[in-house]
Coordinates of C-alpha atoms and ligand atoms in Angstrom, one line a residue:
M14 CA -79.6 -36.2 2.0
T15 CA -78.6 -32.4 2.3
L16 CA -81.2 -30.1 3.9
T17 CA -81.7 -26.7 2.4
L18 CA -82.9 -23.4 3.7
D19 CA -85.8 -23.4 1.2
Q20 CA -87.0 -26.8 2.6
I21 CA -86.9 -25.5 6.1
N22 CA -88.6 -22.3 5.2
Q23 CA -91.3 -23.9 3.1
A24 CA -91.9 -27.3 4.6
P25 CA -95.2 -27.8 6.8
L26 CA -94.3 -27.2 10.5
Q27 CA -94.2 -30.9 11.3
E28 CA -92.0 -31.9 8.5
A29 CA -89.6 -29.0 9.2
L30 CA -89.6 -30.1 12.9
H31 CA -88.7 -33.7 11.7
Q32 CA -85.8 -32.2 9.5
L33 CA -84.4 -30.4 12.7
E34 CA -84.8 -33.4 14.9
G35 CA -82.0 -34.2 17.2
V36 CA -80.3 -30.7 16.6
Y37 CA -81.1 -30.0 20.3
E38 CA -80.9 -33.2 22.2
H39 CA -84.5 -34.5 23.1
S40 CA -85.7 -30.9 23.1
P41 CA -88.0 -30.3 20.0
W42 CA -89.6 -27.2 21.7
I43 CA -86.6 -25.2 20.7
A44 CA -87.0 -25.9 16.9
E45 CA -90.8 -25.6 17.3
K46 CA -90.6 -22.1 18.7
A47 CA -87.7 -20.9 16.4
L48 CA -89.7 -22.1 13.3
G49 CA -92.3 -19.5 14.2
Q50 CA -89.6 -17.0 12.9
R51 CA -89.5 -18.3 9.3
P52 CA -88.3 -17.6 6.7
F53 CA -84.6 -17.7 7.8
Q54 CA -82.2 -15.8 5.4
S55 CA -79.3 -18.0 6.2
L56 CA -78.0 -20.9 8.1
A57 CA -76.5 -18.3 10.5
H58 CA -79.9 -16.7 11.0
L59 CA -81.4 -20.1 11.8
K60 CA -78.7 -21.0 14.4
Y61 CA -79.3 -17.5 15.9
A62 CA -83.1 -18.1 16.1
L63 CA -82.6 -21.4 17.8
A64 CA -80.1 -19.9 20.4
A65 CA -82.4 -17.0 21.1
V66 CA -85.2 -19.3 21.9
V67 CA -83.1 -20.9 24.6
S68 CA -81.7 -17.8 25.9
E69 CA -85.4 -16.5 26.3
A70 CA -86.4 -19.7 28.0
S71 CA -86.9 -20.0 31.8
Q72 CA -84.1 -21.3 33.8
A73 CA -86.0 -24.4 34.5
A74 CA -86.2 -25.1 30.8
Q75 CA -82.6 -24.3 30.2
I76 CA -81.6 -26.8 33.0
A77 CA -84.0 -29.3 31.5
L78 CA -82.2 -28.9 28.2
I79 CA -78.8 -29.4 29.9
Q80 CA -80.1 -32.6 31.8
A81 CA -81.4 -34.0 28.4
H82 CA -77.7 -34.5 27.5
P83 CA -75.8 -37.6 28.5
E84 CA -72.6 -37.4 30.5
L85 CA -69.4 -37.6 28.8
A86 CA -68.0 -41.2 28.8
G87 CA -70.8 -41.7 31.2
K88 CA -73.4 -44.4 32.0
A89 CA -75.2 -43.9 28.7
M90 CA -72.0 -44.6 26.8
V91 CA -71.3 -47.7 28.7
S92 CA -74.7 -49.1 28.2
A93 CA -74.6 -48.0 24.6
S94 CA -77.9 -46.0 24.9
L95 CA -76.6 -42.7 23.5
T96 CA -78.5 -41.2 20.5
A97 CA -76.7 -41.8 17.2
A98 CA -75.5 -38.1 17.1
F99 CA -73.9 -38.4 20.6
T100 CA -72.4 -41.9 19.8
R101 CA -70.8 -40.6 16.7
E102 CA -69.5 -37.4 18.6
Q103 CA -68.2 -39.2 21.7
N104 CA -66.7 -41.7 19.4
Q105 CA -65.0 -39.1 17.2
A106 CA -63.4 -37.7 20.3
G107 CA -62.1 -41.1 21.3
L108 CA -64.1 -41.3 24.4
T109 CA -65.3 -44.8 23.6
H110 CA -61.4 -45.7 23.8
C111 CA -60.5 -44.2 27.1
T112 CA -57.8 -45.9 29.2
A113 CA -58.8 -47.2 32.5
Q114 CA -57.2 -44.2 34.3
E115 CA -58.9 -41.7 31.9
F116 CA -62.2 -43.5 32.2
A117 CA -61.9 -43.5 36.1
L118 CA -60.9 -39.7 36.0
L119 CA -63.9 -38.9 33.8
Q120 CA -66.3 -40.7 36.3
R121 CA -64.8 -38.9 39.2
L122 CA -65.2 -35.5 37.2
N123 CA -68.7 -36.3 36.3
R124 CA -69.4 -37.1 40.0
D125 CA -67.7 -34.0 41.3
Y126 CA -69.3 -31.8 38.7
N127 CA -72.8 -33.2 39.2
A128 CA -72.3 -32.8 43.0
K129 CA -71.2 -29.1 42.6
F130 CA -73.6 -27.9 39.8
G131 CA -76.7 -30.2 40.1
N132 CA -76.3 -31.2 36.4
Q133 CA -73.9 -32.8 34.0
F134 CA -71.0 -31.2 32.2
I135 CA -71.5 -30.2 28.8
L136 CA -68.8 -29.9 26.2
A137 CA -69.0 -29.9 22.4
V138 CA -66.4 -32.6 22.0
R139 CA -66.1 -31.9 18.3
G140 CA -64.4 -28.8 19.3
P141 CA -63.9 -25.4 17.5
R142 CA -62.6 -26.9 14.2
G143 CA -65.2 -29.8 14.2
K144 CA -62.7 -32.4 14.0
G145 CA -62.8 -33.6 17.6
L146 CA -61.0 -32.7 20.8
S147 CA -58.5 -35.1 22.2
R148 CA -59.3 -36.8 25.3
Q149 CA -56.6 -34.8 27.1
E150 CA -58.2 -31.6 25.9
I151 CA -61.6 -32.7 27.1
I152 CA -60.3 -33.8 30.4
A153 CA -58.4 -30.4 30.9
S154 CA -61.5 -28.5 30.0
F155 CA -63.6 -30.6 32.3
S156 CA -61.1 -30.1 35.3
R157 CA -60.7 -26.3 34.5
R158 CA -64.5 -25.7 34.4
L159 CA -65.1 -27.6 37.6
H160 CA -63.8 -24.4 39.3
N161 CA -66.2 -22.0 37.6
P162 CA -69.0 -20.2 39.4
A163 CA -72.4 -21.9 38.9
D164 CA -74.0 -19.0 37.1
F165 CA -71.0 -18.9 34.7
E166 CA -71.2 -22.7 34.1
L167 CA -74.8 -22.7 33.4
H168 CA -74.4 -20.3 30.5
E169 CA -71.2 -22.1 29.3
C170 CA -73.1 -25.3 29.1
L171 CA -75.8 -23.7 27.1
R172 CA -73.0 -22.3 24.8
Q173 CA -71.6 -25.6 24.4
I174 CA -75.0 -27.1 23.5
H175 CA -75.3 -24.3 20.8
R176 CA -72.0 -25.4 19.6
I177 CA -73.2 -29.1 19.4
A178 CA -76.4 -27.9 17.6
E179 CA -74.3 -25.8 15.2
L180 CA -72.2 -28.8 14.2
R181 CA -75.2 -31.0 13.8
L182 CA -76.8 -28.4 11.5
N183 CA -73.6 -28.1 9.6
D184 CA -73.8 -31.8 8.9
K185 CA -77.6 -31.6 8.0
F186 CA -77.0 -28.6 5.7
S187 CA -73.6 -29.9 4.4
N188 CA -72.3 -26.5 5.3
P189 CA -68.8 -26.4 3.4
L190 CA -66.7 -24.2 5.7
E191 CA -63.7 -25.0 3.6
L192 CA -62.2 -21.6 3.9
G193 CA -63.0 -21.3 7.5
N194 CA -61.4 -24.6 8.4
E195 CA -58.3 -24.0 6.3
V196 CA -57.8 -20.5 7.9
W197 CA -58.5 -22.0 11.3
D198 CA -55.6 -24.3 10.4
W199 CA -53.4 -21.4 9.4
H200 CA -53.7 -20.1 13.0
E201 CA -52.5 -23.5 14.3
Q202 CA -49.5 -23.4 11.9
L203 CA -48.4 -20.0 12.8
A204 CA -48.7 -20.9 16.5
Q205 CA -45.9 -23.4 16.0
W206 CA -43.3 -20.6 16.7
S207 CA -43.0 -19.2 20.3
D208 CA -40.2 -17.4 22.1
P209 CA -37.9 -19.5 24.4
G210 CA -39.1 -19.9 27.9
Y211 CA -42.6 -20.2 26.7
A212 CA -42.4 -22.6 23.7
E213 CA -41.1 -25.3 26.1
K214 CA -44.3 -24.8 28.2
G215 CA -46.5 -25.0 25.2
Q216 CA -47.3 -21.3 25.6
L217 CA -47.6 -18.8 22.8
T218 CA -45.4 -15.8 23.1
V219 CA -44.1 -14.0 19.9
T220 CA -42.4 -10.7 20.9
Y221 CA -40.8 -8.3 18.6
L222 CA -37.9 -9.5 16.5
T223 CA -37.2 -12.7 18.4
D224 CA -36.3 -15.8 16.2
A225 CA -40.0 -16.9 16.7
H226 CA -41.1 -13.5 15.4
R227 CA -38.9 -13.9 12.3
A228 CA -40.1 -17.3 11.6
C229 CA -43.7 -16.0 11.8
S230 CA -42.7 -13.3 9.3
D231 CA -41.2 -15.9 6.9
Y232 CA -44.4 -18.0 7.2
L233 CA -46.7 -15.0 6.4
C234 CA -44.5 -14.1 3.4
E235 CA -44.7 -17.5 1.9
K236 CA -48.4 -17.8 2.7
M237 CA -49.0 -14.5 1.1
R238 CA -47.1 -15.7 -2.1
Q239 CA -49.2 -18.9 -2.1
C240 CA -52.3 -16.7 -1.9
G241 CA -51.3 -14.9 -5.2
F242 CA -50.2 -11.5 -3.9
D243 CA -48.4 -9.7 -6.6
A244 CA -45.8 -8.1 -4.2
V245 CA -44.8 -9.4 -0.8
S246 CA -42.1 -7.7 1.3
V247 CA -40.8 -7.1 4.6
D248 CA -40.6 -3.4 5.5
A249 CA -38.1 -1.5 7.7
V250 CA -39.8 -2.2 11.0
G251 CA -40.7 -5.8 10.1
N252 CA -44.2 -5.4 8.9
V253 CA -45.1 -8.2 6.3
V254 CA -46.8 -6.3 3.5
G255 CA -48.7 -8.0 0.7
V256 CA -50.2 -6.1 -2.3
Y257 CA -52.9 -7.7 -4.6
Q258 CA -53.0 -5.2 -7.5
A259 CA -56.1 -3.7 -9.0
A260 CA -57.1 -3.9 -12.6
L261 CA -55.6 -0.5 -13.2
P262 CA -52.1 0.6 -12.0
D263 CA -53.3 4.1 -10.7
A264 CA -56.1 2.8 -8.8
P265 CA -56.5 3.6 -5.0
T266 CA -55.6 1.1 -2.3
L267 CA -57.7 -0.5 0.5
L268 CA -55.5 -1.0 3.4
T269 CA -56.2 -3.8 5.9
G270 CA -54.4 -6.1 8.3
S271 CA -53.5 -6.5 12.0
H272 CA -50.5 -7.6 14.1
Y273 CA -48.8 -11.0 14.4
D274 CA -46.9 -10.4 17.7
T275 CA -48.6 -11.6 20.9
V276 CA -48.6 -10.9 24.5
R277 CA -46.9 -13.4 26.8
N278 CA -48.8 -16.7 27.0
G279 CA -51.4 -15.2 24.6
G280 CA -53.9 -16.6 22.2
K281 CA -53.6 -17.8 18.6
Y282 CA -56.2 -15.3 17.0
D283 CA -55.6 -11.9 18.5
G284 CA -54.2 -9.9 15.5
R285 CA -53.5 -12.9 13.3
L286 CA -57.2 -13.2 12.3
G287 CA -57.0 -9.8 10.8
I288 CA -54.2 -10.8 8.6
F289 CA -55.5 -14.3 7.6
V290 CA -59.0 -13.2 6.7
P291 CA -58.0 -10.7 3.9
M292 CA -55.4 -13.1 2.7
A293 CA -58.0 -15.8 2.2
C294 CA -60.1 -13.3 0.3
V295 CA -57.3 -12.4 -1.9
R296 CA -56.6 -16.0 -2.7
E297 CA -60.2 -16.5 -3.8
L298 CA -59.9 -13.4 -6.0
H299 CA -56.6 -14.9 -7.3
H300 CA -58.1 -18.2 -8.1
Q301 CA -61.0 -16.5 -9.8
G302 CA -58.5 -14.4 -11.8
K303 CA -60.4 -11.4 -10.5
R304 CA -59.1 -7.9 -10.1
L305 CA -60.8 -5.1 -8.3
P306 CA -61.0 -1.4 -9.1
F307 CA -58.6 -0.9 -6.0
H308 CA -55.4 -2.5 -4.9
I309 CA -55.6 -4.6 -1.7
E310 CA -52.7 -4.0 0.8
V311 CA -52.7 -6.5 3.5
V312 CA -50.1 -5.8 6.4
G313 CA -49.0 -8.0 9.2
F314 CA -47.9 -5.5 11.7
A315 CA -44.8 -6.6 13.3
E316 CA -45.4 -5.0 16.9
E317 CA -48.6 -3.9 18.6
E318 CA -48.5 -5.4 22.0
G319 CA -45.5 -3.5 23.5
Q320 CA -44.1 -6.6 25.3
R321 CA -40.4 -6.6 24.5
Y322 CA -40.0 -2.8 24.3
K323 CA -42.1 -0.2 25.9
T324 CA -43.4 1.1 22.6
T325 CA -46.8 -0.2 21.4
F326 CA -48.4 0.0 18.0
L327 CA -44.9 0.2 16.6
G328 CA -45.8 -1.5 13.3
S329 CA -48.8 0.6 12.4
G330 CA -47.4 3.7 14.1
A331 CA -44.5 3.6 11.4
L332 CA -47.2 3.6 8.7
V333 CA -48.6 7.0 9.9
G334 CA -45.2 8.7 10.6
E335 CA -45.3 8.3 14.3
F336 CA -42.1 6.3 14.6
K337 CA -39.7 8.2 16.9
P338 CA -36.0 7.8 16.5
E339 CA -35.6 7.8 20.3
W340 CA -37.5 4.5 20.4
L341 CA -34.4 2.9 18.7
D342 CA -32.5 3.3 22.0
Q343 CA -35.2 1.5 24.1
C344 CA -33.6 -1.6 25.7
D345 CA -35.4 -4.9 26.5
A346 CA -35.0 -6.9 29.7
D347 CA -31.8 -8.4 28.5
G348 CA -30.4 -4.8 27.6
I349 CA -30.6 -5.3 23.9
S350 CA -31.6 -2.1 22.2
M351 CA -34.3 -1.9 19.7
R352 CA -31.8 -0.6 17.0
S353 CA -29.4 -3.6 17.5
A354 CA -32.5 -6.0 17.3
M355 CA -33.5 -4.4 14.1
T356 CA -30.2 -4.6 12.7
Q357 CA -29.7 -8.2 13.9
A358 CA -33.0 -8.8 12.0
G359 CA -31.7 -7.3 8.9
L360 CA -34.0 -4.3 8.9
A361 CA -33.1 -1.2 7.1
V362 CA -33.5 1.2 10.2
D363 CA -32.7 4.3 8.0
A364 CA -35.6 3.5 5.8
I365 CA -38.2 3.7 8.6
P366 CA -39.3 7.3 7.7
D367 CA -40.1 6.1 4.2
L368 CA -42.8 3.9 5.5
E369 CA -45.2 6.6 6.0
R370 CA -48.3 6.2 3.8
Q371 CA -49.9 9.0 1.8
A372 CA -53.5 9.0 2.9
S373 CA -54.5 10.3 -0.6
D374 CA -53.4 7.0 -2.0
Y375 CA -56.0 5.1 0.1
L376 CA -59.7 4.4 0.3
G377 CA -59.4 3.5 4.1
F378 CA -58.4 0.9 6.6
V379 CA -60.5 -2.1 7.8
E380 CA -59.4 -4.5 10.4
V381 CA -60.8 -7.8 11.4
H382 CA -60.2 -8.9 15.0
I383 CA -61.5 -11.3 17.6
E384 CA -63.7 -9.4 20.0
Q385 CA -61.5 -10.4 22.9
G386 CA -64.6 -9.9 25.2
P387 CA -67.9 -11.7 26.1
V388 CA -70.4 -9.6 24.2
L389 CA -70.9 -11.4 21.0
N390 CA -70.5 -14.8 22.8
E391 CA -73.2 -14.0 25.3
L392 CA -75.6 -12.8 22.5
G393 CA -75.1 -15.8 20.4
L394 CA -73.7 -13.6 17.6
P395 CA -70.8 -14.5 15.3
L396 CA -70.0 -11.0 14.1
G397 CA -70.2 -7.5 15.5
I398 CA -69.3 -4.0 14.0
V399 CA -67.1 -1.7 16.0
T400 CA -68.4 1.7 16.8
S401 CA -65.3 3.1 18.5
I402 CA -61.9 2.0 20.0
N403 CA -61.3 3.1 23.5
G404 CA -58.5 5.7 24.1
S405 CA -55.7 4.5 26.3
V406 CA -52.8 5.9 28.3
R407 CA -49.9 3.6 29.7
Y408 CA -47.1 4.3 32.1
V409 CA -44.5 2.4 33.6
G410 CA -43.7 3.3 37.2
E411 CA -41.2 3.0 40.0
V412 CA -41.4 3.5 43.7
A413 CA -38.2 3.8 45.6
G414 CA -38.5 3.4 49.5
M415 CA -36.0 2.0 51.8
A416 CA -34.9 -1.8 52.0
S417 CA -34.6 -2.8 55.7
H418 CA -34.8 -5.8 57.9
A419 CA -38.3 -7.5 57.9
G420 CA -37.7 -8.4 61.6
T421 CA -36.3 -5.4 63.1
T422 CA -38.0 -2.6 61.3
P423 CA -41.1 -1.4 63.3
M424 CA -44.2 -1.1 61.1
H425 CA -44.4 2.7 61.8
R426 CA -40.7 3.1 60.6
R427 CA -40.9 1.5 57.2
R428 CA -40.6 3.0 53.8
D429 CA -42.2 0.1 51.9
A430 CA -42.2 0.6 48.1
A431 CA -44.4 -2.5 47.4
A432 CA -47.1 -1.5 50.0
A433 CA -47.1 1.9 48.3
V434 CA -47.9 0.4 45.0
A435 CA -50.4 -2.1 46.5
E436 CA -52.3 0.9 47.9
L437 CA -52.2 2.4 44.3
V438 CA -53.5 -0.7 42.8
L439 CA -56.6 -0.7 45.0
Y440 CA -57.2 2.9 44.4
V441 CA -56.8 2.4 40.5
E442 CA -59.5 -0.4 40.7
K443 CA -62.0 1.8 42.7
R444 CA -61.5 4.8 40.6
A445 CA -61.9 3.2 37.3
A446 CA -65.0 1.3 38.5
K447 CA -66.6 4.7 39.4
D448 CA -67.0 5.4 35.6
A449 CA -69.4 3.0 33.9
D450 CA -67.0 2.2 31.1
S451 CA -63.5 3.2 32.1
V452 CA -61.0 0.5 32.8
A453 CA -57.7 0.6 34.5
T454 CA -55.0 -2.1 35.2
V455 CA -51.8 -2.7 36.9
G456 CA -50.7 -5.6 34.9
Q457 CA -47.1 -5.7 36.1
L458 CA -45.8 -5.4 39.5
Q459 CA -42.3 -6.6 40.7
V460 CA -40.1 -6.1 43.7
P461 CA -36.7 -6.5 41.7
A462 CA -34.2 -8.5 43.8
G463 CA -36.6 -8.7 46.6
S464 CA -36.1 -11.1 49.5
V465 CA -38.6 -12.7 51.9
N466 CA -37.1 -11.0 54.9
V467 CA -36.5 -7.6 53.5
V468 CA -38.9 -4.6 53.5
P469 CA -39.2 -3.8 49.7
G470 CA -37.0 -0.8 48.9
R471 CA -38.1 -0.8 45.3
C472 CA -41.1 -1.7 43.2
V473 CA -41.7 -1.4 39.5
F474 CA -45.1 -1.6 37.9
S475 CA -47.2 -0.8 34.9
L476 CA -50.4 1.3 34.5
D477 CA -52.9 0.9 31.7
M478 CA -56.0 3.2 31.7
R479 CA -58.8 3.6 29.1
A480 CA -62.0 5.0 28.3
P481 CA -64.4 5.4 25.3
I482 CA -63.7 9.2 25.1
D483 CA -60.4 10.9 25.7
A484 CA -61.8 13.5 28.2
Q485 CA -63.0 10.8 30.4
R486 CA -59.7 8.9 30.1
D487 CA -57.9 12.0 31.0
T488 CA -59.8 12.7 34.0
L489 CA -59.3 9.1 35.2
V490 CA -55.5 9.5 34.6
A491 CA -55.3 12.8 36.4
D492 CA -57.1 11.3 39.4
V493 CA -54.7 8.3 39.5
L494 CA -51.5 10.3 39.2
A495 CA -52.8 12.6 42.0
E496 CA -53.5 9.8 44.3
F497 CA -50.1 8.3 43.4
D498 CA -48.5 11.6 44.5
A499 CA -50.5 11.6 47.7
I500 CA -49.6 8.0 48.5
C501 CA -45.8 8.6 48.0
T502 CA -45.8 11.7 50.1
R503 CA -47.7 10.1 52.9
R504 CA -45.4 7.2 52.9
G505 CA -42.2 9.0 52.6
V506 CA -41.2 7.1 49.3
H507 CA -40.3 8.4 45.9
G508 CA -42.5 7.7 42.9
A509 CA -41.7 8.1 39.2
L510 CA -43.9 7.4 36.1
E511 CA -42.8 7.2 32.6
L512 CA -45.6 7.7 29.8
T513 CA -45.2 4.8 27.3
E514 CA -48.3 5.1 25.3
R515 CA -51.1 7.7 24.6
A516 CA -53.6 6.5 21.9
A517 CA -56.7 8.7 21.2
A518 CA -60.1 7.2 21.2
A519 CA -60.8 6.2 17.6
P520 CA -64.6 6.5 16.6
S521 CA -65.3 4.4 13.4
H522 CA -65.9 6.4 10.2
A523 CA -69.6 6.4 9.7
A524 CA -69.4 5.4 6.0
W525 CA -66.9 2.6 6.7
Q526 CA -69.0 1.3 9.8
A527 CA -71.9 1.2 7.2
H528 CA -69.8 -0.8 4.8
W529 CA -69.4 -3.4 7.5
E530 CA -73.1 -3.4 8.4
H531 CA -74.1 -3.8 4.8
A532 CA -71.5 -6.7 4.4
V533 CA -72.9 -8.5 7.5
A534 CA -76.5 -8.1 6.3
A535 CA -75.6 -9.3 3.0
L536 CA -74.7 -12.7 4.6
G537 CA -78.4 -13.1 5.4
M538 CA -78.2 -11.8 8.9
P539 CA -81.3 -9.7 9.8
A540 CA -81.4 -6.5 11.8
P541 CA -81.1 -8.3 15.3
M542 CA -77.9 -9.8 14.2
I543 CA -76.3 -6.6 13.1
H544 CA -74.7 -5.7 16.4
R545 CA -72.6 -2.6 17.1
L546 CA -70.2 -2.4 20.0
P547 CA -67.3 -0.3 21.2
S548 CA -63.8 -1.9 21.6
G549 CA -62.2 -1.9 24.9
A550 CA -59.2 -3.3 23.5
G551 CA -56.6 -1.2 21.4
H552 CA -56.0 -2.0 17.8
D553 CA -53.9 -1.0 14.9
A554 CA -56.9 0.7 13.4
M555 CA -56.4 3.5 16.1
K556 CA -53.1 4.4 14.4
L557 CA -54.5 4.4 10.8
H558 CA -57.4 6.4 12.2
S559 CA -55.1 9.3 12.4
I560 CA -54.6 9.6 8.6
M561 CA -57.7 7.7 7.0
P562 CA -61.1 6.5 7.5
Q563 CA -61.2 3.3 9.4
A564 CA -63.8 0.7 10.8
M565 CA -63.4 -2.8 12.3
L566 CA -65.3 -6.0 12.3
F567 CA -65.2 -8.1 15.5
V568 CA -65.6 -11.9 15.6
R569 CA -66.9 -14.0 18.4
G570 CA -64.4 -15.6 20.7
Q571 CA -65.3 -18.9 22.4
N572 CA -64.7 -19.5 26.2
A573 CA -66.8 -16.5 27.0
G574 CA -64.7 -14.4 24.7
I575 CA -61.5 -14.6 26.8
S576 CA -58.4 -13.3 25.3
H577 CA -54.7 -12.5 26.2
N578 CA -55.0 -15.9 27.5
P579 CA -54.3 -19.4 26.0
L580 CA -57.9 -20.2 26.3
E581 CA -58.7 -17.7 23.5
S582 CA -60.6 -19.8 20.9
M583 CA -62.6 -19.4 17.7
T584 CA -64.8 -21.7 15.7
S585 CA -64.1 -22.4 12.0
D586 CA -67.7 -21.4 11.5
D587 CA -67.1 -17.9 12.6
I588 CA -63.9 -17.6 10.7
Q589 CA -65.8 -18.6 7.7
L590 CA -68.4 -15.9 8.3
A591 CA -65.6 -13.3 8.7
I592 CA -64.1 -14.2 5.4
D593 CA -67.5 -14.1 3.8
A594 CA -68.2 -10.7 5.3
F595 CA -64.8 -9.5 4.2
S596 CA -65.7 -10.6 0.7
Q597 CA -68.9 -9.0 0.7
L598 CA -67.2 -5.8 1.8
L599 CA -64.8 -6.1 -1.1
S600 CA -67.6 -6.4 -3.6
H601 CA -69.6 -3.6 -2.1
L602 CA -66.5 -1.3 -2.2
A603 CA -65.9 -2.4 -5.7
L604 CA -69.4 -1.3 -6.8
Q605 CA -68.9 2.1 -5.2
Q606 CA -65.7 2.9 -7.2
P607 CA -66.1 5.4 -10.0
Ligands
LIG29 O1 -54.0 -3.9 25.0 C1 -54.6 -3.9 23.9 O2 -55.7 -3.5 24.0 C2 -54.1 -4.6 22.8 O3 -54.3 -6.0 22.9 N1 -52.8 -4.3 22.4
LIG30 MN1 -53.7 -7.9 22.0
LIG31 MN1 -54.9 -7.3 18.9

């Protein structure tokens, strides 16, 4: 029988406790403490209150909670003494049908994990979509997490327990999640295309205008048409643009979207979530035959990550008139110019200047994005409102020294290009750490045509430096560039840097940030769940920021919020909440129109 929030809010304590029995395995103290915070405004609020009880508990209580859980495919399963919920869950994940090898491996993993951490491994085997992980995924997760530090694993076990509890609560409340599940599946479908050299390894890499990129563009066009957009097109730089018209033709437009290109071996949600969430909302409007007092323009930006060509934010940059014709002559690693890649893809290069949007036509820009960090995950929050996007500067660099014999060149006679860059890397790390919230990264570092027995004569590298405010970023950059100069002079090598990106910090527009806060609150999330946070990652919103008001909504990532990594993960619960928040935003904006 489906449980309701009213029942939980109004039932006598013991009855409410009974209704929540089994949500947290053999640990009624959690529900008992959380029920002290009734009434709950939403299921998300109840989940948050339960998780907060655990995070405020002593470590001894947290460890006892972990130890209240059975091992995966462990003794309890073999002796059929699992609780009904765990029997269902381990069964659904196929753990009751392990092969002898899988079973033996799980036993060894259980043994090793217990030996290292002193408690059993906890994993929500129903997974982020609730349909159940495969045995291979479970074993891979088990093997990977065995190498985590102890404090990280303690918290990851607790996060997995909250996910188990969330799924059990969804069952008790018959939480629909239709849209969240469907949009979660859209990400899986879009991830079927990946560039050669990565696809074969099961890695997701979609760089600008490759065949995989074009297939993604076709998929997004078709999906937008199915969602009921009135006009769907691919523009001159490859952005996929869908428009859902307003009730009146001369209405203003709400602009939204994000990018569908990825970093190399990236995650499925970075960018793509921000295209799919508004698409799902438009489909709901279409199904209801509803039109709003503004057009909705959803853009799948074709290029944001700057992987194939040096330029970043190319898709959104074109919309704000920042596309530079000289970019067309940039060449990729295979010597293919951007111009020929665009021509090959059938894009109308000459029409690029026409892409510039007139700000006066627009209400503003909103972007939904996976957080790509640990904050929401650690706070047990599904959504967060972005206050500002860090400003960033990027360079590609090269050091030219002297290639020479590794055996005969005395150490004091070398002009080692790689050693010079290595010295810079350590300086960059130390210097950025000096500021509380600056970050700096050398993400690429190669010795082209290097040999094991040759002192590196040449070394190429990248530099990425960011800070919440531009002045702080610029001081960091000035210090790094000065040190680079000093290192090259001292080592007698020649250093060169080419600026490839400068993106100003983008504070959210106060009124639009408030729109998101209103939307999240309208989901039944009380003040402690309205969390504001800065974005360390860059986003297309930084570009639109230069011509119109913008604000972003962050959505929690799983696996401690890791991103730019195949472990990037989201639950269909959180995708559903993002869709619900976006729908609330649309309704709120509609009411605000004259
Ligand atoms: O690098 C970034 O912050 C973004 O993912 N392009
Ligand atoms: Mn990214
Ligand atoms: Mn992104």
